[in-house]
C-alpha atoms as a printed R data frame, in Angstrom:
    type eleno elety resid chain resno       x      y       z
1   ATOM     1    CA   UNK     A     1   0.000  0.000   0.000
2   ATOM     2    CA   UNK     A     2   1.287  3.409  -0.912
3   ATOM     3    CA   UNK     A     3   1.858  5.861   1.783
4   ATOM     4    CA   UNK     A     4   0.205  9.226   1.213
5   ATOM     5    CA   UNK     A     5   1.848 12.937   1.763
6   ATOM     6    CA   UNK     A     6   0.056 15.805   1.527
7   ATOM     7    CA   UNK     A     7   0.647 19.955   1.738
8   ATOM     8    CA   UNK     A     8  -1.432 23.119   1.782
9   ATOM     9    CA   UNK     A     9  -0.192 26.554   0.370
10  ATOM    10    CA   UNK     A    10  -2.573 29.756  -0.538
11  ATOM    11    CA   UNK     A    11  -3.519 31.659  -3.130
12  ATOM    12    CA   UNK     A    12  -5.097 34.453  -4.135
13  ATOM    13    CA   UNK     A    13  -8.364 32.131  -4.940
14  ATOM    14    CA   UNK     A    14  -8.163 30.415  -1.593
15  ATOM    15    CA   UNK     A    15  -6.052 27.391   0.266
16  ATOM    16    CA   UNK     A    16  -4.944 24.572  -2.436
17  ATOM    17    CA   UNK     A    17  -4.196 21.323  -0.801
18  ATOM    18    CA   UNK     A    18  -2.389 18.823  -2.792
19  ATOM    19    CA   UNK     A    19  -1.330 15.223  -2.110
20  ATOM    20    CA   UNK     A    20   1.257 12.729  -3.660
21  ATOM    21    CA   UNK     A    21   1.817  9.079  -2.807
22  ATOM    22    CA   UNK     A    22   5.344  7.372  -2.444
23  ATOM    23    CA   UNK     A    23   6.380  7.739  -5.928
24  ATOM    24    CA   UNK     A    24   5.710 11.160  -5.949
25  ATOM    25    CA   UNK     A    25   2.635 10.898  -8.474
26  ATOM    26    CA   UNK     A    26  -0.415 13.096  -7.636
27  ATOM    27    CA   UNK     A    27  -3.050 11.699  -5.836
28  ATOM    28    CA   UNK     A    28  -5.142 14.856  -4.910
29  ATOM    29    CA   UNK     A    29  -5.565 18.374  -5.396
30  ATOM    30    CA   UNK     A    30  -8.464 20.235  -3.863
31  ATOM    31    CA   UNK     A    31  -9.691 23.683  -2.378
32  ATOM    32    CA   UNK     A    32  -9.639 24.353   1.255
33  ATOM    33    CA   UNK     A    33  -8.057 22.804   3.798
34  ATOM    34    CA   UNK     A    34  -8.110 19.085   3.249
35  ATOM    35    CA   UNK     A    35  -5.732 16.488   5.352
36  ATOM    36    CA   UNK     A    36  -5.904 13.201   2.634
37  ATOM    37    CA   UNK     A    37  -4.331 11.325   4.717
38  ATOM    38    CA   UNK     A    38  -0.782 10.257   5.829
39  ATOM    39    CA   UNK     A    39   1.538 13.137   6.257
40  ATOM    40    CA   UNK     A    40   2.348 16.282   5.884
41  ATOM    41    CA   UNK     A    41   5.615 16.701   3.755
42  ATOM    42    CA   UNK     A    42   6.388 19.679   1.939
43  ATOM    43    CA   UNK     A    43   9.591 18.630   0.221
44  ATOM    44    CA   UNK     A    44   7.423 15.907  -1.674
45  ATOM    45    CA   UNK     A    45   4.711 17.877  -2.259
46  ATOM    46    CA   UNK     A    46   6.660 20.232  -3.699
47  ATOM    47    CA   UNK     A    47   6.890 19.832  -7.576
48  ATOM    48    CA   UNK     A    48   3.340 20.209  -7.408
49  ATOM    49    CA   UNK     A    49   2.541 22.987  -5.286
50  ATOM    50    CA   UNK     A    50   5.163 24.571  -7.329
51  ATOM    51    CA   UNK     A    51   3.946 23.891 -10.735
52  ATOM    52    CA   UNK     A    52   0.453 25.161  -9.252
53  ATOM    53    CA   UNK     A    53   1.913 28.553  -8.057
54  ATOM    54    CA   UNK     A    54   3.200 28.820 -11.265
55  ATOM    55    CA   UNK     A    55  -0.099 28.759 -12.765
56  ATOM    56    CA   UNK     A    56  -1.386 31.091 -10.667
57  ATOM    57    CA   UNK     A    57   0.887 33.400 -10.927
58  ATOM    58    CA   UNK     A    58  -0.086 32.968 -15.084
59  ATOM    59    CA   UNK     A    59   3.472 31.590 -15.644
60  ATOM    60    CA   UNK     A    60   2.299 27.884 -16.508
61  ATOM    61    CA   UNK     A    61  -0.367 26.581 -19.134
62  ATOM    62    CA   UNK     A    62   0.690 22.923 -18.438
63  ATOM    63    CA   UNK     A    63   1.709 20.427 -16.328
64  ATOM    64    CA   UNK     A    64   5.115 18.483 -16.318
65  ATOM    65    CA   UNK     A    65   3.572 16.060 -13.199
66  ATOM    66    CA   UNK     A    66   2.982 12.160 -12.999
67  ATOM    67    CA   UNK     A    67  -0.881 11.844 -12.091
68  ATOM    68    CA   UNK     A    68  -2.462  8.453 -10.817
69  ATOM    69    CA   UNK     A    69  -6.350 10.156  -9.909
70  ATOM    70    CA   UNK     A    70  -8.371  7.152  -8.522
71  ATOM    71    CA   UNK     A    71 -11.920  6.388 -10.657
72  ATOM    72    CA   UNK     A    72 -13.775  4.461 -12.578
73  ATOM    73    CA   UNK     A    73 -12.830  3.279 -16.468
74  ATOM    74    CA   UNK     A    74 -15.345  5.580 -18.102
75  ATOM    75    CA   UNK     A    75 -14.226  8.485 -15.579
76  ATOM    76    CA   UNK     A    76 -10.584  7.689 -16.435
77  ATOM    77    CA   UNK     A    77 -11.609  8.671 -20.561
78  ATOM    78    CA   UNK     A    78 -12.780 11.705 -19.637
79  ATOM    79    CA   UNK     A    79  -9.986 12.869 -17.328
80  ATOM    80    CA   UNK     A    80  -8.118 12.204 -20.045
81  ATOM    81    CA   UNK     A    81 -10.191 14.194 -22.368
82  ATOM    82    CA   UNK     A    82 -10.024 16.803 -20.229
83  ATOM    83    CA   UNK     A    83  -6.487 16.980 -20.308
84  ATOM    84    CA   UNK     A    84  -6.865 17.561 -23.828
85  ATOM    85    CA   UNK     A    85  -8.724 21.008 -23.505
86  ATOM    86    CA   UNK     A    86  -5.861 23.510 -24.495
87  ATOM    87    CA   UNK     A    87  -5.447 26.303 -22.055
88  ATOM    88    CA   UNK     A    88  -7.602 29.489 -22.520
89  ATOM    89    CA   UNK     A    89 -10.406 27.382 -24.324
90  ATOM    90    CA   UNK     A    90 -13.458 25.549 -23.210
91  ATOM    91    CA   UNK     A    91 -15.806 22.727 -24.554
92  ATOM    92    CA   UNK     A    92 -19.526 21.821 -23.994
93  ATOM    93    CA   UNK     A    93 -20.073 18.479 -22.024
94  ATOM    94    CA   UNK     A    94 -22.121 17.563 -24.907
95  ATOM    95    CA   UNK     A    95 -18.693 18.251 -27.067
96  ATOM    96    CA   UNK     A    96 -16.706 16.302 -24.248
97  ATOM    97    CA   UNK     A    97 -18.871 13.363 -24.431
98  ATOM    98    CA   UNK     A    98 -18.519 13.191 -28.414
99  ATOM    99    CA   UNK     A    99 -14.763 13.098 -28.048
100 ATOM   100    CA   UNK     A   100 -15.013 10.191 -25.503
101 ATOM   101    CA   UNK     A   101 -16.961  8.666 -28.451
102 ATOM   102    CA   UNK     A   102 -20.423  8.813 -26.513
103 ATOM   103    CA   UNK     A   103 -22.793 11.390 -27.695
104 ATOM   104    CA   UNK     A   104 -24.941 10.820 -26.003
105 ATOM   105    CA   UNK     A   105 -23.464 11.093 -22.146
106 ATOM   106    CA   UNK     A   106 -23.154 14.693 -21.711
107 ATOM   107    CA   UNK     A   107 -24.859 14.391 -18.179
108 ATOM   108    CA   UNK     A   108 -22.046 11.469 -17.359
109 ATOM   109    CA   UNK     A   109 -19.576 14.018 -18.599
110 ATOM   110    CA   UNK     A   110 -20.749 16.407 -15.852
111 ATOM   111    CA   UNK     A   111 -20.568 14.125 -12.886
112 ATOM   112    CA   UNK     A   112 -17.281 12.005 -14.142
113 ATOM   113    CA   UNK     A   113 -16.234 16.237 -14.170
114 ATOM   114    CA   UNK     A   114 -17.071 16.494 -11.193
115 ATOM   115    CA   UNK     A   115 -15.629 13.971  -9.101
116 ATOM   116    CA   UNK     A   116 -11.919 14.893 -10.749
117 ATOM   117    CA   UNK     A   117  -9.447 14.407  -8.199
118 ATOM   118    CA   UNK     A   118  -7.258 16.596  -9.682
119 ATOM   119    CA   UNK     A   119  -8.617 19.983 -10.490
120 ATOM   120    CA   UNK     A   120  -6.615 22.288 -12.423
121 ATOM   121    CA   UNK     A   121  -4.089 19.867 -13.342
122 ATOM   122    CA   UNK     A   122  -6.582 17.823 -15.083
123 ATOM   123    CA   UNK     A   123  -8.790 20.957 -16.392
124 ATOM   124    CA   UNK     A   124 -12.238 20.234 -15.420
125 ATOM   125    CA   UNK     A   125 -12.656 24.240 -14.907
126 ATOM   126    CA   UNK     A   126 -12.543 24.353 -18.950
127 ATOM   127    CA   UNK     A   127 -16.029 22.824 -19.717
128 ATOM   128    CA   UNK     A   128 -19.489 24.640 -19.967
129 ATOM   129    CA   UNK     A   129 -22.919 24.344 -20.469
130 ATOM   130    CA   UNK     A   130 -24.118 23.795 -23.916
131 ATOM   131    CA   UNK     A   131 -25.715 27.069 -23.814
132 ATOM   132    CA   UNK     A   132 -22.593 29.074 -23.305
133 ATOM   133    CA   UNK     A   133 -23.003 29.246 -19.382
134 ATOM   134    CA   UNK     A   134 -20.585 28.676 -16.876
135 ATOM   135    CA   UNK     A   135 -21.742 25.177 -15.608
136 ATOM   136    CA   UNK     A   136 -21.332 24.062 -12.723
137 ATOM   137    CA   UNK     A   137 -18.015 23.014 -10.350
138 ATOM   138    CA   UNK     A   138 -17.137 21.012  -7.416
139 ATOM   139    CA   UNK     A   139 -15.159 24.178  -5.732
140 ATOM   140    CA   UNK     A   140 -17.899 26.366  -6.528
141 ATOM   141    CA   UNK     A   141 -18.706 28.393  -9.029
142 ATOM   142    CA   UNK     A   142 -16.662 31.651  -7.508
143 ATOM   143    CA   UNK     A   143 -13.503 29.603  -8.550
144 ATOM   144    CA   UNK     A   144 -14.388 28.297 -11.493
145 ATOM   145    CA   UNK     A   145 -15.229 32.062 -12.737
146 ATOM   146    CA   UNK     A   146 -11.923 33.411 -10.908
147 ATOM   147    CA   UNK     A   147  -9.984 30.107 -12.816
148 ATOM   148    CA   UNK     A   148 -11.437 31.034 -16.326
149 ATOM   149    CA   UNK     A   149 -10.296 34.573 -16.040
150 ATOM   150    CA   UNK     A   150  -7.254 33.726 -15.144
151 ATOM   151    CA   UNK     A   151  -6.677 31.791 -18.464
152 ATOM   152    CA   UNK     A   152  -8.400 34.709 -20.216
153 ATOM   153    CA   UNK     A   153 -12.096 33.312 -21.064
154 ATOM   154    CA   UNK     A   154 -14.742 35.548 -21.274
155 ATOM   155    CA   UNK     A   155 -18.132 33.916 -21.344
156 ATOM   156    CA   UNK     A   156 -21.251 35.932 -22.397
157 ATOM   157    CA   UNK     A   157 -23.321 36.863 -19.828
């Protein structure tokens, strides 16, 4: 069994929490403070937390970062979908689901989207309604606004 490390740093949007398990591949990323078990260890959290400052600060559009997020097959396709959407863009569920090769699953989309472990990293922020709206987001839809401005996406109000 892998032991688990974790580590919490802040930004501007809030406290990040981020976890990695022996081999240094990323477990966990979440907002607020969140203890995923094991211990706190800074030096191995630290490639991530790094690369995530980076993108806050707007210096990063992708991630250098071994990931092993925990799901189910058909969740696993669209994380890795998702990692597809190029930063500053979005895509519909509907479109999301299509690329998965399942046009019809855009409401599977949304809830495979929204139990990603890894938020940001994998870039479940990126994908909106059909109708152009925001959509919804498992940190709330504050930081999901405050995440698409950052990559500079306007949506129409």
């Amino acid at each position: 069994m892998n032991q688990g490390y974790w580590d919490r740093f802040e930004t501007a949007l809030g406290t990040v929490s981020v976890a990695v398990d022996d081999r240094g591949r990323v477990t966990r990323v979440s907002f607020g403070v969140t203890n995923a078990g094991g211990q706190r260890a800074a030096q191995r959290c630290r490639p991530v937390c790094d690369q995530l400052r980076e993108y806050f600060a707007g210096t990063r559009t992708s991630f250098d970062l071994v990931l092993d997020p925990s799901g189910t097959p058909f969740q696993q396709r669209v994380w890795r979908a998702l990692a597809d959407i190029p930063y500053g863009t979005v895509c519909g569920y509907g479109d999301l689901a299509r690329r998965i090769g399942n046009s019809g699953a855009a409401r599977a989309v949304g809830q495979a989207n929204g139990a990603n472990p890894l938020p940001i990293i994998i870039p479940c922020h990126r994908v909106i309604a059909a109708n152009g709206s925001i959509g919804g987001y498992s940190s709330g839809l504050r930081i999901k606004r405050q995440l698409l401005a950052l990559e500079r996406i306007e949506l129409a109000a």
